[in-house]
mmCIF file of C-alpha atoms in Angstrom:
data_model
loop_
_atom_site.group_PDB
_atom_site.id
_atom_site.type_symbol
_atom_site.label_atom_id
_atom_site.label_comp_id
_atom_site.label_asym_id
_atom_site.label_seq_id
_atom_site.Cartn_x
_atom_site.Cartn_y
_atom_site.Cartn_z
ATOM 1 C CA GLU A 18 0.000 0.000 0.000
ATOM 2 C CA TYR A 19 1.150 3.538 -0.702
ATOM 3 C CA HIS A 20 -0.022 7.108 -1.150
ATOM 4 C CA GLU A 21 -1.161 8.383 -4.531
ATOM 5 C CA GLY A 22 -2.164 11.980 -4.006
ATOM 6 C CA ASP A 23 -4.628 12.044 -1.123
ATOM 7 C CA ALA A 24 -5.578 8.392 -1.606
ATOM 8 C CA ILE A 25 -4.043 5.302 -0.054
ATOM 9 C CA ILE A 26 -4.029 2.475 -2.566
ATOM 10 C CA GLY A 27 -2.474 -0.949 -3.046
ATOM 11 C CA ILE A 28 -3.019 -4.677 -2.707
ATOM 12 C CA ASP A 29 -3.890 -4.731 0.990
ATOM 13 C CA VAL A 30 -6.190 -1.728 0.683
ATOM 14 C CA GLU A 31 -8.193 -3.348 -2.113
ATOM 15 C CA ILE A 32 -8.366 -6.689 -0.302
ATOM 16 C CA ALA A 33 -9.546 -4.897 2.863
ATOM 17 C CA GLN A 34 -12.189 -3.081 0.808
ATOM 18 C CA ALA A 35 -13.368 -6.363 -0.743
ATOM 19 C CA ILE A 36 -13.630 -7.946 2.721
ATOM 20 C CA ALA A 37 -15.600 -4.957 4.031
ATOM 21 C CA GLU A 38 -18.016 -5.163 1.106
ATOM 22 C CA LYS A 39 -18.508 -8.887 1.716
ATOM 23 C CA LEU A 40 -19.314 -8.186 5.360
ATOM 24 C CA GLY A 41 -21.516 -5.176 4.653
ATOM 25 C CA MET A 42 -19.151 -2.892 6.535
ATOM 26 C CA GLU A 43 -17.570 0.471 5.775
ATOM 27 C CA LEU A 44 -13.776 0.486 5.520
ATOM 28 C CA HIS A 45 -11.890 3.243 7.307
ATOM 29 C CA ILE A 46 -8.128 3.290 6.731
ATOM 30 C CA GLU A 47 -5.873 4.497 9.532
ATOM 31 C CA ASP A 48 -2.380 5.267 8.225
ATOM 32 C CA MET A 49 0.292 4.481 10.818
ATOM 33 C CA ALA A 50 3.826 3.194 11.215
ATOM 34 C CA PHE A 51 4.107 -0.535 10.576
ATOM 35 C CA ASP A 52 5.291 -1.341 14.093
ATOM 36 C CA ALA A 53 2.188 0.389 15.509
ATOM 37 C CA ILE A 54 -0.289 -1.897 13.727
ATOM 38 C CA ILE A 55 -0.268 -4.911 16.067
ATOM 39 C CA PRO A 56 -0.416 -2.723 19.234
ATOM 40 C CA SER A 57 -3.327 -0.793 17.666
ATOM 41 C CA VAL A 58 -5.240 -4.017 17.063
ATOM 42 C CA VAL A 59 -4.514 -5.241 20.603
ATOM 43 C CA SER A 60 -5.635 -1.939 22.136
ATOM 44 C CA GLY A 61 -8.806 -1.746 20.054
ATOM 45 C CA LYS A 62 -7.746 1.345 18.133
ATOM 46 C CA ALA A 63 -8.009 -0.754 14.974
ATOM 47 C CA ASP A 64 -10.334 -3.690 14.291
ATOM 48 C CA ILE A 65 -8.087 -5.335 11.749
ATOM 49 C CA GLY A 66 -4.457 -5.055 10.693
ATOM 50 C CA LEU A 67 -3.887 -5.661 6.989
ATOM 51 C CA ALA A 68 -0.559 -4.434 5.619
ATOM 52 C CA ALA A 69 1.596 -7.287 4.309
ATOM 53 C CA ILE A 70 1.748 -8.645 7.855
ATOM 54 C CA SER A 71 3.369 -12.060 7.837
ATOM 55 C CA TYR A 72 2.505 -14.769 10.313
ATOM 56 C CA ASP A 73 5.006 -14.905 13.138
ATOM 57 C CA GLU A 74 4.834 -16.849 16.409
ATOM 58 C CA ASP A 75 5.763 -13.797 18.472
ATOM 59 C CA ARG A 76 2.990 -11.768 16.831
ATOM 60 C CA ALA A 77 0.564 -14.672 17.242
ATOM 61 C CA ALA A 78 1.058 -14.412 21.010
ATOM 62 C CA SER A 79 -0.710 -11.022 20.872
ATOM 63 C CA VAL A 80 -3.260 -11.342 18.048
ATOM 64 C CA ASN A 81 -5.120 -13.943 16.033
ATOM 65 C CA PHE A 82 -4.228 -14.346 12.380
ATOM 66 C CA SER A 83 -6.635 -14.983 9.531
ATOM 67 C CA GLU A 84 -6.176 -17.475 6.752
ATOM 68 C CA ASN A 85 -3.244 -16.411 4.571
ATOM 69 C CA TYR A 86 -4.149 -14.536 1.404
ATOM 70 C CA ALA A 87 -0.733 -14.208 -0.267
ATOM 71 C CA THR A 88 2.788 -15.592 -0.170
ATOM 72 C CA SER A 89 5.920 -13.510 -0.456
ATOM 73 C CA SER A 90 9.612 -13.689 0.327
ATOM 74 C CA LEU A 91 12.360 -11.525 1.709
ATOM 75 C CA VAL A 92 15.139 -10.468 -0.649
ATOM 76 C CA ILE A 93 18.316 -8.420 -0.440
ATOM 77 C CA LEU A 94 18.368 -5.114 -2.308
ATOM 78 C CA VAL A 95 21.706 -3.481 -3.158
ATOM 79 C CA ALA A 96 23.027 -0.723 -5.387
ATOM 80 C CA GLU A 97 24.320 -1.778 -8.779
ATOM 81 C CA GLY A 98 28.035 -2.481 -8.642
ATOM 82 C CA SER A 99 27.912 -3.417 -4.977
ATOM 83 C CA GLU A 100 30.529 -5.865 -3.727
ATOM 84 C CA ILE A 101 27.676 -7.731 -2.020
ATOM 85 C CA ALA A 102 26.805 -10.681 -4.241
ATOM 86 C CA SER A 103 25.082 -12.955 -1.732
ATOM 87 C CA ALA A 104 23.978 -13.186 1.886
ATOM 88 C CA ASP A 105 27.464 -14.442 2.743
ATOM 89 C CA ASP A 106 28.851 -10.989 1.912
ATOM 90 C CA LEU A 107 26.684 -9.145 4.458
ATOM 91 C CA GLU A 108 28.972 -9.712 7.424
ATOM 92 C CA GLY A 109 30.197 -6.373 8.742
ATOM 93 C CA LYS A 110 27.905 -4.426 6.397
ATOM 94 C CA LEU A 111 25.254 -1.916 7.418
ATOM 95 C CA ILE A 112 21.805 -3.263 6.589
ATOM 96 C CA GLY A 113 18.587 -1.256 6.418
ATOM 97 C CA ALA A 114 15.154 -2.568 7.344
ATOM 98 C CA GLN A 115 11.716 -1.274 8.231
ATOM 99 C CA THR A 116 11.048 -1.228 11.968
ATOM 100 C CA GLY A 117 8.854 -4.035 13.242
ATOM 101 C CA THR A 118 9.063 -6.177 10.123
ATOM 102 C CA THR A 119 10.382 -9.685 9.619
ATOM 103 C CA GLY A 120 13.019 -7.976 7.471
ATOM 104 C CA GLU A 121 14.318 -6.277 10.604
ATOM 105 C CA MET A 122 14.330 -9.587 12.489
ATOM 106 C CA THR A 123 16.136 -11.346 9.652
ATOM 107 C CA ALA A 124 18.711 -8.568 9.302
ATOM 108 C CA THR A 125 19.433 -8.717 13.030
ATOM 109 C CA ASP A 126 19.899 -12.485 12.861
ATOM 110 C CA MET A 127 22.223 -12.178 9.870
ATOM 111 C CA VAL A 128 24.512 -9.294 10.839
ATOM 112 C CA GLY A 129 23.824 -8.481 14.494
ATOM 113 C CA ASP A 130 21.801 -5.698 16.048
ATOM 114 C CA GLU A 131 24.660 -3.193 15.846
ATOM 115 C CA ASN A 132 24.766 -3.477 12.040
ATOM 116 C CA VAL A 133 21.063 -2.846 11.421
ATOM 117 C CA GLU A 134 19.706 0.613 10.591
ATOM 118 C CA ARG A 135 15.962 0.846 11.279
ATOM 119 C CA TYR A 136 13.544 3.052 9.337
ATOM 120 C CA ASN A 137 9.859 3.906 9.638
ATOM 121 C CA SER A 138 9.303 2.877 6.016
ATOM 122 C CA TYR A 139 10.954 0.933 3.230
ATOM 123 C CA PHE A 140 11.057 4.194 1.257
ATOM 124 C CA GLU A 141 13.396 5.777 3.818
ATOM 125 C CA ALA A 142 15.604 2.680 3.835
ATOM 126 C CA VAL A 143 15.876 2.658 0.045
ATOM 127 C CA GLN A 144 16.725 6.363 -0.003
ATOM 128 C CA SER A 145 19.584 5.685 2.414
ATOM 129 C CA LEU A 146 20.761 2.861 0.154
ATOM 130 C CA LEU A 147 20.697 5.161 -2.871
ATOM 131 C CA THR A 148 22.763 7.794 -1.069
ATOM 132 C CA GLY A 149 25.293 5.247 0.179
ATOM 133 C CA LYS A 150 24.463 5.546 3.879
ATOM 134 C CA ILE A 151 23.825 1.805 4.130
ATOM 135 C CA ASP A 152 25.036 -1.200 2.124
ATOM 136 C CA ALA A 153 21.829 -3.176 1.576
ATOM 137 C CA VAL A 154 18.143 -3.410 2.459
ATOM 138 C CA ILE A 155 16.304 -6.575 3.456
ATOM 139 C CA ILE A 156 12.804 -6.140 2.072
ATOM 140 C CA ASP A 157 9.759 -8.014 0.767
ATOM 141 C CA ASN A 158 10.118 -9.056 -2.854
ATOM 142 C CA ALA A 159 7.087 -7.140 -4.191
ATOM 143 C CA PRO A 160 8.102 -3.650 -2.965
ATOM 144 C CA ALA A 161 11.723 -4.445 -3.865
ATOM 145 C CA GLN A 162 10.672 -4.893 -7.496
ATOM 146 C CA GLU A 163 8.747 -1.620 -7.381
ATOM 147 C CA TYR A 164 11.775 0.278 -6.045
ATOM 148 C CA VAL A 165 14.024 -1.237 -8.721
ATOM 149 C CA SER A 166 11.567 -0.117 -11.404
ATOM 150 C CA ALA A 167 11.062 3.356 -9.912
ATOM 151 C CA ASN A 168 14.818 3.979 -9.599
ATOM 152 C CA ALA A 169 15.980 2.578 -12.927
ATOM 153 C CA ASP A 170 18.390 5.452 -13.508
ATOM 154 C CA ALA A 171 19.951 5.195 -10.050
ATOM 155 C CA GLY A 172 20.496 1.460 -10.356
ATOM 156 C CA LEU A 173 19.221 -1.012 -7.789
ATOM 157 C CA THR A 174 19.614 -4.782 -7.903
ATOM 158 C CA ILE A 175 17.799 -7.638 -6.174
ATOM 159 C CA LEU A 176 20.223 -10.433 -5.366
ATOM 160 C CA ASP A 177 19.322 -13.899 -6.584
ATOM 161 C CA GLY A 178 17.542 -16.073 -4.062
ATOM 162 C CA ALA A 179 14.841 -15.661 -1.428
ATOM 163 C CA TRP A 180 15.883 -16.064 2.187
ATOM 164 C CA VAL A 181 12.534 -16.227 3.998
ATOM 165 C CA GLU A 182 9.168 -17.333 2.626
ATOM 166 C CA GLU A 183 6.247 -15.550 4.286
ATOM 167 C CA GLN A 184 2.488 -15.947 4.530
ATOM 168 C CA TYR A 185 0.508 -12.699 4.627
ATOM 169 C CA CYS A 186 -2.505 -12.664 6.957
ATOM 170 C CA ALA A 187 -4.911 -10.234 8.595
ATOM 171 C CA ALA A 188 -4.436 -9.580 12.311
ATOM 172 C CA VAL A 189 -7.440 -9.448 14.657
ATOM 173 C CA ASP A 190 -7.665 -9.011 18.422
ATOM 174 C CA GLU A 191 -7.704 -12.321 20.294
ATOM 175 C CA GLY A 192 -11.029 -11.469 21.919
ATOM 176 C CA ASN A 193 -12.865 -10.916 18.640
ATOM 177 C CA GLU A 194 -13.480 -14.442 17.353
ATOM 178 C CA ALA A 195 -16.669 -13.360 15.574
ATOM 179 C CA LEU A 196 -14.806 -10.840 13.411
ATOM 180 C CA LEU A 197 -11.977 -13.303 12.741
ATOM 181 C CA ASN A 198 -14.440 -15.973 11.576
ATOM 182 C CA ALA A 199 -16.258 -13.458 9.372
ATOM 183 C CA ILE A 200 -12.982 -12.292 7.807
ATOM 184 C CA ASN A 201 -11.899 -15.879 7.158
ATOM 185 C CA THR A 202 -15.207 -16.651 5.458
ATOM 186 C CA ALA A 203 -14.958 -13.532 3.297
ATOM 187 C CA LEU A 204 -11.299 -14.152 2.464
ATOM 188 C CA ASN A 205 -11.912 -17.747 1.417
ATOM 189 C CA GLU A 206 -14.730 -16.638 -0.889
ATOM 190 C CA LEU A 207 -12.560 -13.878 -2.366
ATOM 191 C CA ILE A 208 -9.712 -16.332 -2.933
ATOM 192 C CA GLU A 209 -11.975 -18.964 -4.493
ATOM 193 C CA ASP A 210 -13.691 -16.550 -6.895
ATOM 194 C CA GLY A 211 -10.334 -15.131 -8.021
ATOM 195 C CA THR A 212 -10.800 -11.632 -6.575
ATOM 196 C CA VAL A 213 -7.636 -11.729 -4.458
ATOM 197 C CA GLN A 214 -5.467 -12.933 -7.330
ATOM 198 C CA THR A 215 -6.944 -10.283 -9.633
ATOM 199 C CA ILE A 216 -6.018 -7.587 -7.103
ATOM 200 C CA ILE A 217 -2.477 -8.954 -6.739
ATOM 201 C CA ASP A 218 -2.048 -9.195 -10.524
ATOM 202 C CA LYS A 219 -3.132 -5.566 -10.872
ATOM 203 C CA TYR A 220 -0.051 -4.433 -8.934
ATOM 204 C CA ILE A 221 2.465 -7.205 -9.529
ATOM 205 C CA THR A 222 3.011 -8.542 -13.035
ATOM 206 C CA ALA A 223 3.781 -12.195 -13.736
ATOM 207 C CA ASP A 224 7.265 -11.115 -14.889
#
């Protein structure tokens, strides 16, 4: 999801809208930092978290997760000409990641906490990569491809290989079983009738 003028658009936004329509509800989008989403669901500030949130056992201790609606992977993004050719070359390098994501967790595991630079958004991390402040970014594959395309002149490269496969799910407060069951029913129908795949294909090409 991302801003386009005053609107917030993207895969998760359209899937959330489709779920709301299925349930006869009105969707209200609250834009916030990624690491604030789970706490907002737990506190009741938000009814549902839907923002490329991957299932994780630590997160599952705080919220319930819906059926997964998409699969993605983490990749390593570097500047063209970088001496980093694989994950083995990351030792001692400064790695950027978005705060609260599995990318941050993976980066910490790979290079140690002291070598991870944390950002509120992938955009900020990529900007630091482009200006040479960091050596690489660990990021979901789909936004990585978008940043490569959007910065063709600057030169960004996704290294071969995917290091972590992830299942994207919606997050719901543990005490709201009724909403979780309703979301799962709606999601399964939207997956079966092809709506979810159509939304994904709209933003991510087969190539």
